[in-house]
PDB file of C-alpha atoms in Angstrom:
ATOM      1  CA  UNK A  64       0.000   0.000   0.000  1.00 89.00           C
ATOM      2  CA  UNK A  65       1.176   3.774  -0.385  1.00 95.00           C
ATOM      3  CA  UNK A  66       0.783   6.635   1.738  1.00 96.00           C
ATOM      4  CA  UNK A  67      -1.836   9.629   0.777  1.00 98.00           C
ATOM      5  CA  UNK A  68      -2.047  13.047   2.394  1.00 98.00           C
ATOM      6  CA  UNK A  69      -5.160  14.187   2.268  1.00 98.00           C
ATOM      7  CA  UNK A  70      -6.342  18.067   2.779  1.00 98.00           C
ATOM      8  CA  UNK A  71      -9.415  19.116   3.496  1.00 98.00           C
ATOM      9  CA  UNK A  72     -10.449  22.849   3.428  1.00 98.00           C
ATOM     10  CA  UNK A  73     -13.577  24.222   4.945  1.00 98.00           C
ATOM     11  CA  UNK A  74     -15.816  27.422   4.421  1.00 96.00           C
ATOM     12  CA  UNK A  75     -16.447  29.726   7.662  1.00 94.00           C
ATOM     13  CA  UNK A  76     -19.956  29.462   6.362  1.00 96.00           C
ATOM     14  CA  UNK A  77     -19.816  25.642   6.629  1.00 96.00           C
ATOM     15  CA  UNK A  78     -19.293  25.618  10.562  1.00 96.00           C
ATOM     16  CA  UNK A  79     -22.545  24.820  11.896  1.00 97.00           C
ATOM     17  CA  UNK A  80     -23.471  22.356   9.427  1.00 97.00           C
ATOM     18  CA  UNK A  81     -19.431  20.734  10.282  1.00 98.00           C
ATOM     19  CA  UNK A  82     -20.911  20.720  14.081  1.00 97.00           C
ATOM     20  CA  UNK A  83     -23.816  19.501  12.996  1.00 98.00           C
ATOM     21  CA  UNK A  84     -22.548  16.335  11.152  1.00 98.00           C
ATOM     22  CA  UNK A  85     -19.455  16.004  13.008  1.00 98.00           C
ATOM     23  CA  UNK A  86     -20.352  12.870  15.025  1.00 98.00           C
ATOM     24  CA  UNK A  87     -20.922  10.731  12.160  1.00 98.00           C
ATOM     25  CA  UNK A  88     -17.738  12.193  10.551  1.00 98.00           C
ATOM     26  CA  UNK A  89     -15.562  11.206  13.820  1.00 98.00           C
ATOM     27  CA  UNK A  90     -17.238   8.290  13.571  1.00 98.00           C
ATOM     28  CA  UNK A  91     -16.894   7.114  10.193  1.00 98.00           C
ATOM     29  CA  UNK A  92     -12.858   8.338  10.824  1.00 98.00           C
ATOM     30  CA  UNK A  93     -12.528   6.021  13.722  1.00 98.00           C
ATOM     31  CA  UNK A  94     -13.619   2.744  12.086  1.00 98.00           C
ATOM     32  CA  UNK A  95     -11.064   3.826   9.443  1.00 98.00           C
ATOM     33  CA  UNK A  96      -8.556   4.286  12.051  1.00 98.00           C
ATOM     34  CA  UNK A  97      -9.698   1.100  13.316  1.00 98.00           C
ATOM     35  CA  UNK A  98      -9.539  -0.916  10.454  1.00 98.00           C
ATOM     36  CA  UNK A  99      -5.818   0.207   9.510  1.00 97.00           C
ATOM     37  CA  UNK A 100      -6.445   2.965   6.834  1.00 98.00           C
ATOM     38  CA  UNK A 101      -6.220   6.353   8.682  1.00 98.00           C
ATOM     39  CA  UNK A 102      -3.135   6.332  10.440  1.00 96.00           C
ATOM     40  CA  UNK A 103      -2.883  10.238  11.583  1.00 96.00           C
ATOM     41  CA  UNK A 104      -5.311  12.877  11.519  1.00 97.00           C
ATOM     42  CA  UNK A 105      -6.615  16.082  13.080  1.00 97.00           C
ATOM     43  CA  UNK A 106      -7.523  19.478  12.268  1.00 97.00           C
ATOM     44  CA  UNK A 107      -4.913  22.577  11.139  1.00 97.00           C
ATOM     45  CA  UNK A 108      -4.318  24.904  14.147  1.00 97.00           C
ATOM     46  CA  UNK A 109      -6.125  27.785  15.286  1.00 95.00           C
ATOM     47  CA  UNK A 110      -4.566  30.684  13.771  1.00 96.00           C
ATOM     48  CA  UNK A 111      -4.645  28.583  10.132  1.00 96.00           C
ATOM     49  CA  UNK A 112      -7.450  28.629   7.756  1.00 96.00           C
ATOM     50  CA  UNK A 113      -9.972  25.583   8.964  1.00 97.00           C
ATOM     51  CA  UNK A 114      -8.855  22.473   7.535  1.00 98.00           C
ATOM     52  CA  UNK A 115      -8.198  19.097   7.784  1.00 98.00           C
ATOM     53  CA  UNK A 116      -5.000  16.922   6.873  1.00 98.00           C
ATOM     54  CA  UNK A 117      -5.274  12.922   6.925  1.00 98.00           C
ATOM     55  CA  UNK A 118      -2.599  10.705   6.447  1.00 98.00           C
ATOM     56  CA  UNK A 119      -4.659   7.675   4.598  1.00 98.00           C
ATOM     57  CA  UNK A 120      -3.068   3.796   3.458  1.00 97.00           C
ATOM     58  CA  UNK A 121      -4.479   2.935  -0.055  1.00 97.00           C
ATOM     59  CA  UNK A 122      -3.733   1.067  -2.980  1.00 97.00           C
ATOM     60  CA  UNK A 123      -4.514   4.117  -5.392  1.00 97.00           C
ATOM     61  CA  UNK A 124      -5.448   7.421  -5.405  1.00 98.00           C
ATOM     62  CA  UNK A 125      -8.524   6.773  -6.971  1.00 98.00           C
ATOM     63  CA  UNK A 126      -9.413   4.346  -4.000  1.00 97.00           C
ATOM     64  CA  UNK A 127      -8.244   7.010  -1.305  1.00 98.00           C
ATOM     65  CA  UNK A 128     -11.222   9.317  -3.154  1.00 98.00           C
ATOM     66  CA  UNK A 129     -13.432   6.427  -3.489  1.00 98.00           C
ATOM     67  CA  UNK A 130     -12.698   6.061   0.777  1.00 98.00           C
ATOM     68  CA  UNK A 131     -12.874   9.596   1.273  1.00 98.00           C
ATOM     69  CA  UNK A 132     -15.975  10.143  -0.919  1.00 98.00           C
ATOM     70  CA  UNK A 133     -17.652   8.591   2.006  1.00 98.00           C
ATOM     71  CA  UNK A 134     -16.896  10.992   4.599  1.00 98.00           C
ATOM     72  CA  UNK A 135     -20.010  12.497   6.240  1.00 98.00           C
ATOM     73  CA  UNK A 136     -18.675  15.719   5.457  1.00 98.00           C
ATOM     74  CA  UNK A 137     -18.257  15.498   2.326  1.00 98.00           C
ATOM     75  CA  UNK A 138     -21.530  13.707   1.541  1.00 98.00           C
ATOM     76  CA  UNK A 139     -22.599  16.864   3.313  1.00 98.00           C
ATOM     77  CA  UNK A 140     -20.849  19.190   0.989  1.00 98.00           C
ATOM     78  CA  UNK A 141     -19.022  20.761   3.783  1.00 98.00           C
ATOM     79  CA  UNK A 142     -15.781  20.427   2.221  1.00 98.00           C
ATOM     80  CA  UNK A 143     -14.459  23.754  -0.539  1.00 98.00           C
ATOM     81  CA  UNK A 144     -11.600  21.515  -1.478  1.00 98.00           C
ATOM     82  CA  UNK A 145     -10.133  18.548  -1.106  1.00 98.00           C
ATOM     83  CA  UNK A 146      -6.857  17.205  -2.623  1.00 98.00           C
ATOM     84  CA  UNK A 147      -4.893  13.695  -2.228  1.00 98.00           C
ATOM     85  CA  UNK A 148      -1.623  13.153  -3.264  1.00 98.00           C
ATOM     86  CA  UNK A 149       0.533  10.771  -2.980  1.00 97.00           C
ATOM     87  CA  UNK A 150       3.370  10.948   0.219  1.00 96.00           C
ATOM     88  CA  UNK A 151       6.703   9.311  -0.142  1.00 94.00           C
ATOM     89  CA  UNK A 152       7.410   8.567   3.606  1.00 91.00           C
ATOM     90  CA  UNK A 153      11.579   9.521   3.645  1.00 91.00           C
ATOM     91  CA  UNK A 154      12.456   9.941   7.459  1.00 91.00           C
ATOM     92  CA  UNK A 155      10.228   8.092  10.038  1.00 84.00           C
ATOM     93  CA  UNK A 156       9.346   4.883  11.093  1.00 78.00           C
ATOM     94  CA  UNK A 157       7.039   4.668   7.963  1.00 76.00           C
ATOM     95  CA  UNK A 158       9.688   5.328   5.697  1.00 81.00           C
ATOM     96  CA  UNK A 159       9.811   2.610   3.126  1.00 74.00           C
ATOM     97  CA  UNK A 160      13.305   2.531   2.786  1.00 66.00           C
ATOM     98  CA  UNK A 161      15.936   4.171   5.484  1.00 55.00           C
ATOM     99  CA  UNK A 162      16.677   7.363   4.424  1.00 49.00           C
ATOM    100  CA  UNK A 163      20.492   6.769   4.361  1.00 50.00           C
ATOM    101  CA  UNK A 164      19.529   4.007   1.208  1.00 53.00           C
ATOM    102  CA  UNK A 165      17.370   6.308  -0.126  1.00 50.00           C
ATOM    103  CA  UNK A 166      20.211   8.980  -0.533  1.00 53.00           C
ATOM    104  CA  UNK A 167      22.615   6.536  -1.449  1.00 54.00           C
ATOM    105  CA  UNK A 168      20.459   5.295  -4.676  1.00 56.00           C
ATOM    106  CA  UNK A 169      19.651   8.905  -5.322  1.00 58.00           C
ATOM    107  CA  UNK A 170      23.563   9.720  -5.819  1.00 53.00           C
TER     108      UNK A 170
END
């Protein structure tokens, strides 16, 4: 599987409807976490724009959309943009390779 960073950014005008709808969308984050796809998450800080970043496990980017398409909140239309891209772990205990191999076949 790869590694996905998802973004989510939301509308000011979206926040009650986010509050709203929120349970469902914790919940339908934790039986990802659960089940081994979502492996970080949590909201950008308070002096950033409101948004979202999710670190997902898929096999594609089309199936991390296909996952994420099912997110309350986006069923919801609370989300102004999304994006998913692809994250090539280099440092960290995720890293596919150690980053000292990595450099060395880069060289």
């Amino acid at each position: 599987m790869a590694t996905f960073a998802v973004t989510y950014a939301y509308s000011d005008s979206t926040s009650a409807g986010r509050d709203t709808v929120r349970p469902a969308h914790v919940e339908f984050l934790k039986a990802q976490f659960d089940g081994g796809r979502l492996l970080k998450s949590g909201p950008f800080g308070p002096e950033e724009s409101p948004g979202a970043l999710l670190i997902i496990d898929g096999d594609t980017k089309a199936d991390v959309e296909a996952l994420m398409d099912q997110d309350p909140f986006h069923q919801a239309g609370l989300i102004e943009e999304r994006t998913v891209r692809q994250w090539n772990i280099f440092f960290g205990a995720d890293a596919a390779q150690p980053a000292a191999a990595q450099t060395a076949a880069q060289n």
